[in-house]
């Protein structure tokens, strides 16, 4: 018999060597079932604080935390070290009597007060809300608006959405998640119409795709069947069709409201695209961030800001591997980088715009640091040889040119707004009192106004804002709205003085008189926002959600100014300082109509709408009493 045969027949030599750890101790089971699972004699997964079965049936899950007899020596040693660390951390904490009063609850990563060096001035210090415009939800806590909140358990007022015969709806109520793309247009002729809508009304504001090659790809997918494969290209084609279904010329978008065929088709396309997004997370080419960005735009069109932000973040993540970002200078050096620059900038600015509204703990909402901005502007595409790129029609070429002019103008205005905001915050941090801060702001205001005027003068004729707002196309409409946002920022510190007496601790006539001119300009700018944006109140687009947000802020500002001025006039020896713009109530009423119109798709503005309705009713009642006296 050979040695090999002997080894095969010897059970001792045939057995595997014991693990190294068992030489020192006998390992035992480290967990026991909870009392409920032990009584049932079933396996327990020992999840904390409740196992799966107890969580499912609603039972109290009792798991012994004291019995350590079943733990092996290594586990006991780990627990011992953890106990030591816990004791060390507890000993380093101050005693309860050494701790100060609990800090006031505030938004994460957004300090509401900056404490400058103590100069001996016991005057009012400066809050960020006194420097930069707050969110419309934050404005509801102002002292001049508090008494407009509902006081009962339920609000039976006629301004409730239920009284208007409306219901809260979601896309899922109108889309039954059809298998594949059943019932959704896939014919090349119909898909071409969706492509036209997309490039005319969506892509013009964010030119991230090459139009000729994209049209060829989407039409090719339509010939094969849009739902035929699961490739990233198919995902992109479906997203383009989804946005093309919702896109309309600038004006009311009644044909894309919930319950319409276009709305249902758009969500069916989007649901099919979502099913193809899995491969995008591991894709390394440009199509992945392009798809995520367009998905974010679709969500913005449907009041889904949080989901849109997630898509924009993922699009920005997909851009991080682009070669031009790894250059030592941080600047692109090849014209071939144009599409990469475009998607990077679109994802970057969209994520920053939405971040301030969704407010997530690990993502600071401050957008007032110009160092955060990329150091370059995207480069418009260079003309290509006809052999590579089919010539576009003259109208298409003009649209592409306007698209890039708009794109660069919007980016430059965002950089200007961030730079001005950063300077305002710096001024705030260097002044101990609100009055001295306002004096410094008044000195800087002419420079800010000049920069805004210079930006407006630099616009090409196709985007000029000199013509009346009623003649605006969608690009000029958006730029005019962004410019109004800039003016709102630079006038806000002065206007805020008149809106909430809590900020000044009571009437301060000297401060009011000193800065009333700047505050009046700020008030007129809020009225201008409502007049300019009225044309887009019922238009579904990328800014569908931000528009009600900003217009609600302006409506609340006008209402707060009216009520605060009434309070000032009621004080002995005080006269009205601010003057409400003509027809301000009509424009607030139009904002209420705006919130009612989009009410079936979002309930985010319900409380604001009710506050505005009550404020208008009160103002009309006061006027009626004055007329009777």
XYZ file of C-alpha atoms in Angstrom:
629
model
C 0.000 0.000 0.000
C 1.384 3.403 -0.977
C 1.679 6.375 1.342
C -1.143 8.050 -0.532
C -3.431 5.061 0.033
C -2.505 5.006 3.696
C -3.323 8.689 4.015
C -6.657 8.173 2.303
C -7.570 5.359 4.671
C -6.441 7.127 7.828
C -9.349 9.192 9.221
C -7.037 11.229 11.406
C -4.786 12.295 8.576
C -7.783 12.847 6.258
C -9.571 15.399 8.510
C -9.022 19.135 7.956
C -6.881 21.010 10.485
C -8.797 22.883 13.159
C -9.119 26.664 12.817
C -6.430 28.604 14.563
C -8.885 30.356 16.880
C -10.262 27.149 18.394
C -6.905 26.335 19.924
C -7.473 28.910 22.663
C -11.188 28.551 23.421
C -14.318 26.675 22.518
C -16.547 28.975 20.421
C -20.216 29.016 21.413
C -23.298 30.546 19.911
C -23.120 34.294 20.389
C -26.854 35.057 20.395
C -30.065 33.664 21.812
C -33.582 33.999 20.529
C -35.853 36.603 22.086
C -38.477 35.404 24.565
C -41.293 35.426 21.987
C -39.346 33.357 19.447
C -38.099 30.990 22.182
C -41.683 30.375 23.276
C -42.688 29.685 19.667
C -39.565 27.540 19.154
C -38.766 29.426 15.940
C -35.562 30.953 14.666
C -34.950 34.558 15.713
C -32.886 37.002 13.646
C -32.046 39.031 16.804
C -32.461 42.408 15.099
C -32.326 45.392 17.427
C -34.359 46.792 19.051
C -36.977 44.324 17.812
C -36.603 41.139 15.793
C -38.454 40.812 12.512
C -41.246 38.588 13.858
C -42.007 40.808 16.869
C -41.951 43.864 14.639
C -44.354 42.202 12.219
C -46.917 41.116 14.826
C -46.477 44.130 17.094
C -45.199 42.134 20.064
C -42.763 43.456 22.666
C -39.389 41.958 21.794
C -37.479 41.066 24.982
C -33.855 40.170 24.423
C -31.500 39.585 27.319
C -28.786 42.207 27.425
C -27.167 40.940 30.632
C -26.486 37.268 29.944
C -22.959 37.185 28.533
C -22.272 33.542 29.258
C -22.732 32.543 25.645
C -20.195 35.057 24.323
C -16.751 33.867 23.325
C -13.654 35.445 24.947
C -12.927 37.665 21.949
C -16.436 39.142 21.990
C -16.227 39.698 25.746
C -12.934 41.518 25.273
C -14.494 43.768 22.634
C -17.419 44.573 24.929
C -15.009 45.364 27.730
C -13.114 47.830 25.543
C -16.360 49.462 24.417
C -17.399 49.925 28.047
C -14.055 51.589 28.749
C -14.506 53.955 25.818
C -18.018 54.842 26.943
C -16.801 55.651 30.460
C -13.985 57.766 29.030
C -16.382 59.788 26.882
C -18.829 60.303 29.737
C -16.040 61.540 31.999
C -15.006 64.138 29.410
C -18.494 65.682 29.229
C -19.212 68.693 31.490
C -21.484 68.235 34.437
C -25.129 69.254 33.977
C -24.677 72.404 36.065
C -21.717 73.447 33.910
C -23.697 73.353 30.705
C -25.344 76.482 29.419
C -28.973 76.776 28.367
C -29.994 74.599 25.441
C -29.329 76.166 22.082
C -32.271 77.377 20.097
C -33.397 74.848 17.530
C -32.313 75.847 14.038
C -31.667 74.402 10.636
C -28.618 72.194 10.402
C -25.497 73.770 8.930
C -27.261 77.126 8.644
C -26.278 79.433 11.501
C -29.106 81.859 12.136
C -26.936 84.306 13.996
C -23.356 85.411 13.539
C -21.764 86.916 16.614
C -19.279 89.644 15.664
C -16.666 90.905 18.098
C -18.173 92.613 21.115
C -17.727 96.355 20.687
C -19.670 97.358 23.724
C -22.745 98.085 21.636
C -25.716 96.427 23.269
C -27.880 97.101 20.250
C -29.545 94.487 18.161
C -27.223 91.988 16.567
C -27.662 90.807 13.022
C -29.381 87.569 12.019
C -28.904 85.953 8.631
C -32.647 86.367 8.010
C -32.062 90.122 8.261
C -29.419 89.932 5.537
C -30.633 87.375 2.980
C -34.243 86.584 2.021
C -35.664 83.685 4.062
C -37.879 80.915 2.782
C -41.588 81.588 2.528
C -42.268 79.004 5.254
C -39.981 80.879 7.657
C -41.840 84.122 7.003
C -45.022 82.685 8.496
C -43.478 83.073 11.971
C -43.125 86.850 11.642
C -44.936 88.795 14.345
C -46.990 90.761 11.808
C -48.368 87.532 10.303
C -48.787 85.304 13.351
C -52.387 86.230 14.071
C -53.392 85.074 10.580
C -52.764 81.442 11.480
C -55.794 79.216 12.104
C -56.777 79.092 15.773
C -59.199 76.150 15.809
C -58.725 72.419 15.421
C -59.926 72.598 11.832
C -60.081 75.359 9.288
C -63.555 75.694 7.808
C -62.744 78.771 5.707
C -63.828 78.885 2.097
C -60.246 79.189 0.902
C -59.588 75.505 1.569
C -58.796 73.376 -1.464
C -61.592 71.002 -0.515
C -64.103 73.836 -0.790
C -62.906 74.442 -4.330
C -63.695 70.889 -5.352
C -60.054 69.915 -5.801
C -58.243 66.825 -4.638
C -54.602 66.164 -3.964
C -53.317 63.981 -6.778
C -50.107 62.191 -7.550
C -48.768 60.897 -10.835
C -49.514 57.332 -9.782
C -53.239 58.108 -9.801
C -53.120 58.705 -13.522
C -50.551 56.125 -14.589
C -51.361 52.495 -14.014
C -47.760 51.391 -14.625
C -48.534 49.682 -17.943
C -46.349 46.743 -18.871
C -43.618 47.952 -21.203
C -44.892 50.937 -23.154
C -48.359 49.666 -24.001
C -50.595 52.496 -25.154
C -47.762 55.041 -25.345
C -46.789 56.552 -28.724
C -43.726 54.867 -30.219
C -44.220 55.591 -33.903
C -41.321 57.600 -35.378
C -43.736 60.293 -36.574
C -45.122 60.870 -33.084
C -41.724 60.542 -31.455
C -40.406 63.231 -33.809
C -43.028 65.624 -32.420
C -41.817 64.841 -28.900
C -38.240 65.503 -30.015
C -39.287 68.879 -31.419
C -40.964 69.774 -28.125
C -37.913 68.707 -26.159
C -35.363 70.681 -28.167
C -37.608 73.741 -28.554
C -38.790 74.108 -24.959
C -36.527 72.043 -22.649
C -33.070 71.644 -24.129
C -32.879 75.333 -25.027
C -32.334 76.158 -21.337
C -29.708 73.462 -20.714
C -27.931 72.503 -23.971
C -26.297 69.297 -22.767
C -26.864 67.169 -25.894
C -25.798 67.264 -29.512
C -29.102 67.754 -31.295
C -28.368 65.997 -34.583
C -26.876 62.831 -33.120
C -29.500 62.721 -30.370
C -32.363 62.977 -32.843
C -30.827 60.209 -34.925
C -30.423 57.973 -31.875
C -33.960 58.510 -30.538
C -35.602 57.986 -33.922
C -33.534 54.844 -34.378
C -34.788 53.553 -31.040
C -38.350 54.403 -32.090
C -37.987 52.279 -35.223
C -36.800 49.336 -33.106
C -39.290 50.088 -30.340
C -38.446 52.413 -27.451
C -38.890 49.654 -24.926
C -36.995 47.072 -26.943
C -33.711 47.077 -25.027
C -32.311 48.076 -21.639
C -29.329 50.108 -22.789
C -28.404 53.562 -21.420
C -29.279 54.969 -24.850
C -32.791 53.586 -24.486
C -33.033 55.235 -21.056
C -31.975 58.581 -22.538
C -34.492 58.257 -25.381
C -37.319 57.541 -22.937
C -36.399 60.530 -20.757
C -36.394 62.800 -23.798
C -39.851 61.514 -24.754
C -41.088 62.014 -21.184
C -39.973 65.646 -21.142
C -41.191 66.163 -24.700
C -44.647 65.003 -23.614
C -44.794 67.690 -20.901
C -43.044 70.484 -22.807
C -45.216 73.227 -24.301
C -44.664 76.715 -25.703
C -44.311 79.444 -23.096
C -47.742 80.018 -21.599
C -50.426 78.014 -19.769
C -49.800 74.258 -19.864
C -53.399 73.104 -19.570
C -52.793 70.137 -21.896
C -50.243 68.594 -19.519
C -52.235 68.689 -16.296
C -53.107 65.516 -14.342
C -55.776 63.553 -16.139
C -54.598 64.437 -19.647
C -53.129 61.969 -22.119
C -49.867 63.931 -22.319
C -49.449 63.756 -18.554
C -50.098 60.006 -18.493
C -47.762 59.359 -21.426
C -44.996 61.430 -19.823
C -45.105 59.415 -16.628
C -45.271 56.123 -18.518
C -42.139 57.086 -20.454
C -40.439 58.134 -17.237
C -41.347 54.934 -15.399
C -39.887 52.919 -18.266
C -36.717 55.036 -18.105
C -36.428 54.468 -14.357
C -36.340 50.713 -14.924
C -33.257 51.203 -17.106
C -31.281 53.387 -14.696
C -29.548 50.562 -12.856
C -26.782 50.255 -15.431
C -26.152 53.999 -15.267
C -24.663 53.745 -11.780
C -21.693 51.785 -13.112
C -21.445 53.520 -16.489
C -18.377 55.702 -16.989
C -19.366 57.615 -20.116
C -21.227 60.906 -20.444
C -24.649 59.375 -21.036
C -25.076 58.477 -17.351
C -24.960 62.054 -15.966
C -27.048 63.223 -18.918
C -29.781 60.737 -18.010
C -29.690 61.581 -14.310
C -29.859 65.286 -15.060
C -32.877 64.950 -17.355
C -34.566 62.764 -14.734
C -34.039 65.601 -12.251
C -35.569 68.093 -14.680
C -38.611 65.836 -15.055
C -39.023 65.700 -11.283
C -38.753 69.486 -11.053
C -41.570 69.749 -13.588
C -43.719 67.665 -11.230
C -43.069 69.381 -7.869
C -40.738 66.597 -6.705
C -37.844 68.792 -5.556
C -36.302 66.267 -3.179
C -36.212 63.511 -5.784
C -34.939 65.985 -8.354
C -32.097 66.933 -6.031
C -31.099 63.276 -5.692
C -30.900 62.943 -9.461
C -28.888 66.160 -9.786
C -26.456 64.938 -7.122
C -26.046 61.648 -8.971
C -25.493 63.509 -12.239
C -22.785 65.589 -10.585
C -21.192 62.432 -9.173
C -21.072 60.978 -12.670
C -19.193 64.065 -13.882
C -16.354 63.725 -11.389
C -14.378 61.372 -13.626
C -14.330 63.766 -16.573
C -10.795 64.319 -17.777
C -11.032 68.104 -17.963
C -11.756 68.263 -14.215
C -8.491 66.470 -13.456
C -6.344 68.974 -15.343
C -3.828 70.749 -13.142
C -5.345 74.125 -14.024
C -8.899 72.921 -13.543
C -9.773 74.363 -16.944
C -10.789 72.510 -20.099
C -8.296 72.706 -22.928
C -10.085 70.863 -25.721
C -13.183 71.726 -27.716
C -14.152 68.075 -27.440
C -14.871 68.772 -23.774
C -17.873 70.962 -24.662
C -20.603 68.361 -23.902
C -18.780 67.355 -20.718
C -18.549 70.969 -19.580
C -22.223 71.535 -20.374
C -23.572 68.607 -18.364
C -21.172 69.376 -15.519
C -22.360 72.981 -15.267
C -26.041 72.059 -15.627
C -25.799 69.420 -12.903
C -23.730 71.707 -10.684
C -25.994 74.754 -10.789
C -29.210 72.715 -10.596
C -27.987 70.851 -7.516
C -27.056 74.141 -5.848
C -30.405 75.718 -6.701
C -32.457 72.870 -5.280
C -30.222 72.165 -2.270
C -31.366 75.315 -0.487
C -34.967 74.122 -0.597
C -34.557 70.472 0.391
C -32.095 71.207 3.272
C -30.271 67.982 4.056
C -27.946 67.744 7.114
C -24.719 66.833 5.308
C -25.215 69.372 2.505
C -24.825 72.998 3.653
C -27.417 75.309 2.153
C -25.086 78.312 1.954
C -24.509 79.335 -1.652
C -22.631 82.494 -0.844
C -19.045 81.493 -1.480
C -17.657 82.165 -4.935
C -14.807 79.747 -4.283
C -17.323 76.938 -4.672
C -17.970 77.876 -8.287
C -16.054 76.235 -11.135
C -13.340 78.535 -12.419
C -14.387 78.238 -16.065
C -17.377 78.815 -18.302
C -18.546 76.051 -20.635
C -17.367 76.455 -24.222
C -20.026 76.639 -26.962
C -19.723 73.885 -29.566
C -17.512 74.604 -32.567
C -18.903 74.080 -36.089
C -18.228 70.594 -37.399
C -17.671 69.325 -40.882
C -20.808 68.351 -42.773
C -19.423 64.853 -43.100
C -19.682 64.475 -39.375
C -22.627 66.679 -38.513
C -25.660 67.122 -40.728
C -26.494 70.790 -41.268
C -29.334 72.084 -39.131
C -32.157 74.191 -40.475
C -31.676 77.940 -40.097
C -34.274 78.079 -37.311
C -32.537 75.238 -35.490
C -29.171 76.958 -35.764
C -30.656 80.167 -34.381
C -32.222 78.260 -31.498
C -28.921 76.573 -30.670
C -27.146 79.932 -30.656
C -29.761 81.519 -28.395
C -29.598 78.471 -26.164
C -25.879 78.930 -25.552
C -26.192 82.695 -25.091
C -28.853 82.046 -22.472
C -26.814 79.315 -20.840
C -23.739 81.508 -20.404
C -25.795 84.527 -19.319
C -27.552 82.522 -16.621
C -24.258 81.139 -15.312
C -22.670 84.592 -15.166
C -25.685 85.974 -13.284
C -25.504 83.139 -10.774
C -21.840 83.888 -10.156
C -22.653 87.577 -9.674
C -25.458 86.753 -7.227
C -23.182 84.463 -5.226
C -20.428 87.074 -5.106
C -22.803 89.805 -3.906
C -24.340 87.511 -1.284
C -20.882 86.546 -0.035
C -19.930 90.196 0.365
C -23.166 90.921 2.240
C -22.498 88.082 4.665
C -18.955 89.389 5.168
C -20.327 92.851 5.983
C -22.732 91.273 8.459
C -19.913 89.435 10.224
C -17.959 92.642 10.784
C -20.722 94.680 12.441
C -22.089 94.278 15.927
C -25.390 96.090 15.451
C -28.031 96.141 12.793
C -27.850 99.893 12.286
C -24.118 99.924 11.541
C -24.578 96.946 9.230
C -27.270 98.823 7.298
C -25.034 101.871 7.023
C -22.303 99.759 5.431
C -24.848 98.080 3.163
C -26.175 101.477 2.060
C -22.634 102.459 1.090
C -22.170 99.246 -0.927
C -25.609 99.291 -2.553
C -24.730 101.584 -5.512
C -21.923 99.195 -6.476
C -24.267 96.205 -6.410
C -26.871 98.026 -8.484
C -24.195 99.033 -10.995
C -23.027 95.425 -11.358
C -26.595 94.281 -12.021
C -27.041 97.024 -14.619
C -23.738 96.106 -16.257
C -24.766 92.453 -16.507
C -28.070 93.422 -18.113
C -26.312 95.694 -20.606
C -23.973 92.849 -21.617
C -26.809 90.646 -22.885
C -26.916 90.017 -26.645
C -29.867 91.492 -28.588
C -31.662 88.132 -28.732
C -31.819 88.105 -24.913
C -32.176 91.832 -24.265
C -34.451 92.747 -21.355
C -35.122 96.264 -22.656
C -38.397 95.198 -24.270
C -41.508 94.896 -22.068
C -41.855 91.693 -20.066
C -45.045 90.875 -21.964
C -42.904 90.168 -25.042
C -40.568 87.723 -23.284
C -39.930 84.248 -24.589
C -39.057 81.553 -22.076
C -35.322 82.384 -22.019
C -35.815 86.087 -21.366
C -38.553 85.237 -18.878
C -36.119 83.114 -16.858
C -33.294 85.666 -17.021
C -35.591 88.506 -15.978
C -36.749 86.437 -13.025
C -33.160 85.710 -11.963
C -32.309 89.420 -12.177
C -35.254 90.236 -9.921
C -33.914 87.634 -7.482
C -30.606 89.529 -7.380
C -32.337 92.837 -6.678
C -34.396 91.154 -3.971
C -31.166 90.072 -2.280
C -29.476 93.474 -2.275
C -32.580 95.340 -1.044
C -33.649 92.766 1.526
C -31.654 94.054 4.556
C -33.414 97.427 4.288
C -36.898 96.062 3.673
C -36.600 93.526 6.497
C -36.362 96.416 8.996
C -40.004 97.264 8.313
C -41.421 93.750 8.292
C -40.742 92.246 11.700
C -40.464 94.341 14.831
C -38.876 91.397 16.628
C -35.697 92.152 14.692
C -35.378 95.637 16.159
C -36.998 95.056 19.501
C -39.617 97.732 18.859
C -40.179 100.826 16.725
C -36.958 102.545 15.658
C -37.960 105.738 13.858
C -34.406 106.848 13.119
C -33.559 103.552 11.421
C -36.786 103.575 9.442
C -36.246 107.097 8.158
C -32.583 106.484 7.299
C -33.227 103.507 5.035
C -36.798 104.015 3.840
C -35.734 104.823 0.263
C -33.867 101.535 -0.159
C -36.710 99.635 1.513
C -39.232 101.199 -0.855
C -37.169 100.030 -3.834
C -37.170 96.546 -2.369
C -40.941 96.606 -1.979
C -41.401 97.745 -5.575
C -39.123 94.917 -6.710
C -41.378 92.345 -5.031
C -44.328 93.827 -6.879
C -42.314 93.668 -10.109
C -41.679 89.964 -9.534
C -45.404 89.248 -9.402
C -46.063 91.289 -12.540
C -43.195 89.730 -14.510
C -43.847 86.138 -13.452
C -47.590 86.278 -14.043
C -47.134 85.061 -17.613
C -45.547 81.851 -16.325
C -47.937 81.096 -13.480
C -49.490 78.148 -15.319
C -46.505 77.065 -17.387
C -44.961 73.691 -16.541
C -41.165 73.741 -16.808
C -37.889 73.234 -14.907
C -38.771 76.135 -12.601
C -42.358 75.111 -11.929
C -41.688 74.593 -8.221
C -39.279 77.520 -7.589
C -41.706 80.008 -9.159
C -44.557 79.516 -6.632
C -41.934 79.539 -3.897
C -40.500 82.930 -4.851
C -43.867 84.478 -5.720
C -45.275 83.315 -2.379
C -42.386 85.076 -0.663
C -43.165 88.308 -2.514
C -46.879 88.058 -1.757
C -46.162 87.488 1.939
C -43.740 90.427 1.885
C -46.392 92.765 0.466
C -48.944 91.542 2.986
C -46.474 91.888 5.863
C -45.562 95.402 4.721
C -49.223 96.378 4.698
C -49.848 95.063 8.195
C -46.622 96.474 9.646
C -47.374 99.913 8.188
C -50.803 99.819 9.797
C -49.121 99.076 13.114
C -46.672 101.964 12.615
C -49.464 104.422 11.824
C -51.249 103.271 14.962
C -48.311 104.348 17.133
C -48.507 107.909 18.511
C -46.248 110.277 16.596
C -45.558 107.860 13.721
C -46.553 108.300 10.099
C -46.619 105.824 7.241
C -43.141 105.431 5.756
C -43.503 102.717 3.102
C -46.149 103.000 0.400
C -47.744 99.860 -0.972
C -47.616 99.547 -4.774
C -50.765 100.125 -6.761
C -52.963 97.008 -7.133
C -50.865 95.011 -4.666
C -53.985 93.174 -3.472
C -54.852 92.113 -6.995
C -51.407 90.624 -7.469
C -51.594 88.766 -4.151
C -54.951 87.405 -5.270
C -53.284 86.214 -8.480
C -50.674 84.392 -6.392
C -53.495 82.674 -4.509
C -54.896 81.564 -7.869
C -51.420 80.294 -8.786
C -51.252 78.162 -5.635
C -54.779 76.874 -6.196
C -53.952 75.947 -9.803
C -51.000 73.767 -8.774
C -52.702 72.628 -5.570
C -53.782 69.244 -6.980
C -50.102 68.351 -7.489
C -48.568 69.638 -4.247
C -49.835 70.592 -0.797
C -46.614 72.403 0.104
C -48.195 75.839 -0.202
C -51.550 75.188 1.461
C -50.749 77.085 4.655
C -49.261 80.018 2.752
C -52.346 80.186 0.554
C -54.619 80.287 3.583
C -52.537 83.023 5.225
C -52.743 85.129 2.068
C -56.504 84.634 1.817
C -57.066 85.663 5.429
C -54.785 88.666 5.045
C -56.607 89.867 1.934
C -59.989 89.413 3.586
C -58.810 91.420 6.586
C -57.432 94.221 4.377
C -60.696 94.493 2.473
C -62.622 94.540 5.741
C -60.439 97.355 7.074
C -61.001 99.373 3.901
C -64.738 98.858 4.203
C -64.723 100.149 7.778
C -62.681 103.190 6.747
C -65.144 103.977 3.962
C -68.048 103.803 6.415
C -66.402 106.196 8.891
